[in-house]
Short mmCIF file of C-alpha atoms in Angstrom, two decimals:
data_model
loop_
_atom_site.label_atom_id
_atom_site.label_comp_id
_atom_site.label_asym_id
_atom_site.label_seq_id
_atom_site.Cartn_x
_atom_site.Cartn_y
_atom_site.Cartn_z
CA MET A 1 -8.83 6.65 9.16
CA ASN A 2 -5.22 8.72 9.10
CA SER A 3 -5.66 9.74 5.59
CA LEU A 4 -2.77 11.76 5.09
CA ALA A 5 -0.55 9.14 6.74
CA LEU A 6 -1.98 6.81 4.10
CA ASP A 7 -1.15 9.03 1.42
CA ASP A 8 2.43 9.39 2.39
CA ALA A 9 2.95 5.64 3.05
CA PHE A 10 1.50 4.46 -0.04
CA HIS A 11 3.37 7.06 -1.99
CA ALA A 12 6.73 6.06 -0.25
CA LEU A 13 5.90 2.36 -1.23
CA SER A 14 5.30 3.23 -4.89
CA ASP A 15 8.82 3.09 -5.68
CA ARG A 16 10.78 -0.31 -5.93
CA ASN A 17 13.83 1.04 -4.71
CA ARG A 18 12.27 2.25 -1.55
CA ARG A 19 10.46 -1.25 -1.09
CA SER A 20 13.99 -2.78 -1.11
CA ILE A 21 15.60 -0.44 1.48
CA LEU A 22 12.62 -1.08 3.68
CA ALA A 23 13.29 -4.79 3.03
CA LEU A 24 16.95 -4.34 3.95
CA VAL A 25 16.17 -2.65 7.27
CA ARG A 26 13.59 -4.95 8.36
CA GLY A 27 16.27 -6.98 10.29
CA GLY A 28 17.67 -4.00 12.38
CA GLY A 29 19.53 -0.66 11.91
CA ARG A 30 21.62 -0.10 9.03
CA PRO A 31 23.89 2.98 7.93
CA VAL A 32 23.27 4.92 4.50
CA GLY A 33 26.49 3.27 3.10
CA GLU A 34 25.81 -0.16 3.75
CA ILE A 35 22.46 0.18 2.32
CA ALA A 36 23.83 1.61 -0.70
CA SER A 37 26.41 -0.66 -1.50
CA GLU A 38 24.15 -3.59 -0.76
CA LEU A 39 21.45 -2.30 -3.46
CA ALA A 40 24.18 -0.70 -5.75
CA LEU A 41 22.82 2.64 -5.36
CA SER A 42 24.76 6.10 -4.79
CA GLN A 43 24.47 7.23 -1.09
CA GLN A 44 22.59 10.30 -2.24
CA VAL A 45 19.82 8.52 -4.10
CA VAL A 46 19.60 6.32 -0.99
CA SER A 47 19.73 9.42 1.49
CA HIS A 48 16.77 10.62 -0.64
CA HIS A 49 14.56 7.54 -0.43
CA LEU A 50 15.37 7.48 3.37
CA LYS A 51 14.14 10.88 3.76
CA VAL A 52 10.75 10.05 1.85
CA LEU A 53 10.53 6.89 3.94
CA ARG A 54 11.25 9.02 7.34
CA GLU A 55 8.63 11.30 6.24
CA ALA A 56 6.18 8.84 5.56
CA GLY A 57 6.74 7.34 9.15
CA LEU A 58 7.95 4.03 7.58
CA VAL A 59 11.79 4.31 8.74
CA SER A 60 13.33 5.81 11.83
CA GLY A 61 17.21 7.04 12.35
CA THR A 62 19.04 6.58 15.27
CA ARG A 63 22.60 7.21 16.10
CA ASP A 64 25.17 5.09 17.16
CA GLY A 65 28.22 6.85 18.01
CA THR A 66 29.08 8.87 14.63
CA ARG A 67 26.94 6.61 12.66
CA HIS A 68 23.17 7.30 11.71
CA LEU A 69 21.46 3.68 11.60
CA TYR A 70 18.27 3.56 9.51
CA ALA A 71 15.41 0.99 10.81
CA VAL A 72 11.67 -0.02 9.73
CA ARG A 73 9.00 1.56 11.86
CA VAL A 74 6.46 -0.82 12.73
CA GLU A 75 3.91 1.59 13.88
CA GLY A 76 4.12 3.18 10.35
CA LEU A 77 3.83 -0.07 8.17
CA ALA A 78 1.10 -0.80 10.56
CA VAL A 79 -0.94 1.99 8.88
CA GLY A 80 -0.72 0.37 5.56
CA LYS A 81 -1.37 -3.37 6.53
CA ALA A 82 -4.55 -1.97 8.43
CA PHE A 83 -5.93 -0.43 5.24
CA PHE A 84 -5.62 -3.92 3.74
CA ASP A 85 -7.01 -5.64 6.55
CA ASP A 86 -10.08 -3.22 6.72
CA PHE A 87 -10.52 -3.58 3.02
CA TRP A 88 -10.50 -7.20 2.96
CA PRO A 89 -13.89 -8.45 4.55
CA GLU A 90 -15.32 -11.87 4.22
CA ARG A 91 -17.34 -10.92 1.02
CA LEU A 92 -14.04 -10.14 -0.73
CA THR A 93 -12.34 -13.28 0.42
CA ARG A 94 -15.45 -15.21 -0.67
CA LEU A 95 -15.38 -13.52 -4.22
CA LYS A 96 -11.84 -14.17 -4.41
CA HIS A 97 -12.49 -18.07 -3.85
CA THR A 98 -15.38 -18.07 -6.15
CA ILE A 99 -12.94 -16.78 -8.95
CA GLU A 100 -10.22 -19.18 -8.02
CA ASN A 101 -12.61 -22.25 -8.07
CA ALA A 102 -14.31 -20.81 -11.55
CA GLY A 103 -10.51 -20.65 -12.88
CA ALA A 104 -9.87 -24.28 -11.39
CA ALA A 105 -13.00 -25.65 -12.82
CA ASP A 106 -12.31 -24.16 -16.53
CA GLY A 107 -8.59 -25.64 -16.50
CA MET B 1 7.48 -10.30 -6.96
CA ASN B 2 5.51 -8.16 -9.40
CA SER B 3 7.43 -4.84 -9.02
CA LEU B 4 5.93 -2.65 -11.33
CA ALA B 5 2.30 -3.73 -10.45
CA LEU B 6 3.12 -2.91 -6.75
CA ASP B 7 4.39 0.58 -8.33
CA ASP B 8 1.08 1.55 -9.86
CA ALA B 9 -0.97 -0.19 -7.13
CA PHE B 10 0.73 2.04 -4.42
CA HIS B 11 0.80 5.00 -6.52
CA ALA B 12 -3.02 4.41 -7.11
CA LEU B 13 -3.71 4.10 -3.50
CA SER B 14 -1.68 7.09 -2.42
CA ASP B 15 -4.71 9.20 -3.15
CA ARG B 16 -7.41 9.62 -0.67
CA ASN B 17 -10.24 10.18 -3.25
CA ARG B 18 -9.18 7.06 -5.12
CA ARG B 19 -9.15 5.17 -1.76
CA SER B 20 -12.77 6.72 -1.52
CA ILE B 21 -13.76 5.52 -4.84
CA LEU B 22 -12.50 1.93 -4.12
CA ALA B 23 -14.21 1.59 -0.89
CA LEU B 24 -17.49 2.69 -2.86
CA VAL B 25 -17.18 0.06 -5.61
CA ARG B 26 -16.21 -2.70 -3.35
CA GLY B 27 -20.00 -3.38 -2.79
CA GLY B 28 -20.53 -4.13 -6.82
CA GLY B 29 -20.53 -2.18 -9.85
CA ARG B 30 -21.33 1.30 -9.83
CA PRO B 31 -21.58 3.71 -12.90
CA VAL B 32 -19.24 7.07 -12.95
CA GLY B 33 -22.08 9.55 -12.17
CA GLU B 34 -23.17 7.80 -9.15
CA ILE B 35 -19.70 7.64 -7.72
CA ALA B 36 -19.20 11.35 -8.57
CA SER B 37 -22.57 12.34 -6.90
CA GLU B 38 -21.77 10.18 -3.83
CA LEU B 39 -18.38 11.79 -3.22
CA ALA B 40 -19.29 15.21 -4.33
CA LEU B 41 -16.96 15.26 -7.08
CA SER B 42 -17.10 16.32 -10.68
CA GLN B 43 -17.48 13.30 -13.26
CA GLN B 44 -14.23 14.52 -14.92
CA VAL B 45 -12.13 13.92 -11.70
CA VAL B 46 -13.75 10.61 -10.87
CA SER B 47 -13.12 9.47 -14.58
CA HIS B 48 -9.49 10.43 -14.08
CA HIS B 49 -9.36 8.54 -10.75
CA LEU B 50 -10.94 5.55 -12.35
CA LYS B 51 -8.43 5.44 -15.13
CA VAL B 52 -5.48 5.43 -12.68
CA LEU B 53 -7.10 2.88 -10.80
CA ARG B 54 -7.92 0.80 -13.90
CA GLU B 55 -4.30 1.05 -15.13
CA ALA B 56 -3.25 0.08 -11.65
CA GLY B 57 -5.51 -3.18 -11.68
CA LEU B 58 -7.24 -2.09 -8.84
CA VAL B 59 -10.88 -1.59 -10.62
CA SER B 60 -12.57 -3.31 -13.45
CA GLY B 61 -15.13 -1.77 -15.92
CA THR B 62 -17.88 -3.64 -17.55
CA ARG B 63 -20.89 -2.55 -19.62
CA ASP B 64 -24.49 -2.99 -18.66
CA GLY B 65 -26.34 -1.81 -21.55
CA THR B 66 -25.46 1.59 -22.22
CA ARG B 67 -23.89 2.35 -19.00
CA HIS B 68 -20.23 1.32 -17.79
CA LEU B 69 -19.90 0.22 -14.20
CA TYR B 70 -16.87 -0.11 -12.30
CA ALA B 71 -16.24 -2.54 -9.46
CA VAL B 72 -13.10 -3.56 -7.36
CA ARG B 73 -10.44 -6.12 -8.69
CA VAL B 74 -9.96 -8.72 -6.15
CA GLU B 75 -6.78 -9.91 -7.63
CA GLY B 76 -5.33 -6.36 -8.16
CA LEU B 77 -5.84 -5.53 -4.31
CA ALA B 78 -4.51 -8.89 -3.36
CA VAL B 79 -1.04 -7.71 -4.75
CA GLY B 80 -0.95 -4.93 -2.20
CA LYS B 81 -2.10 -7.10 0.39
CA ALA B 82 0.31 -9.79 -0.58
CA PHE B 83 3.16 -7.14 -0.09
CA PHE B 84 2.24 -6.50 3.79
CA ASP B 85 1.47 -10.11 4.38
CA ASP B 86 4.95 -11.28 3.19
CA PHE B 87 6.45 -8.00 5.11
CA TRP B 88 5.05 -9.12 8.39
CA PRO B 89 7.03 -12.14 9.50
CA GLU B 90 7.01 -13.17 13.08
CA ARG B 91 9.74 -11.37 14.19
CA LEU B 92 7.96 -7.89 13.34
CA THR B 93 4.98 -9.01 15.15
CA ARG B 94 7.04 -9.78 18.08
CA LEU B 95 8.85 -6.50 17.90
CA LYS B 96 5.36 -4.67 17.98
CA HIS B 97 4.30 -6.64 20.95
CA THR B 98 7.28 -5.67 22.64
CA ILE B 99 6.87 -1.86 21.91
CA GLU B 100 3.07 -2.11 22.73
CA ASN B 101 3.71 -3.98 26.16
CA ALA B 102 6.69 -1.54 26.95
CA GLY B 103 4.05 1.49 26.14
CA ALA B 104 1.62 -0.29 28.72
CA ALA B 105 4.40 -0.75 31.25
CA ASP B 106 4.93 3.30 31.09
CA GLY B 107 1.39 4.25 31.37
#
């Protein structure tokens, strides 16, 4: 498994504002100014978060004329998703059902 | 969405040794000493990582006689998994297929 990529991806995802930025650029490329105004953050703060997200491979930047647009990088997110998919074998799913059913029986 | 829980969960997961500990205690409760020896880490380092994992809700400790056993907390991991499940709507899946097909066509 791609261990350093996971370190960076999870570190990038551990900040609420960075998760908000990801949710915002999920629908397609957006410029820094738009992201900043939508999330009520300074452009400086958004630029910093985009740098962390870009270095973690979770967003990519493209040039559109004079503007830089930032969008979700699906391959980057897939690394994090794969961690949970791998980590979620049948045994854990069964255990979760057992816990939920025990809770329902108590209630 | 449980934002602080996600901050803590992703922070805890951003360390390779902590992910190794999680993988190890996935199969059932293990004492610190066993985890340390299996991963060739000091007990002090493992205790520190277990504290971070416990505070993030990803492992739980139980007492078995004089021993403390640590195991994966499924509900904690579910928070992280839900983030990716929510973040992975049909549109992203289609986009991923498009990218993969484009790659295949190039090859």
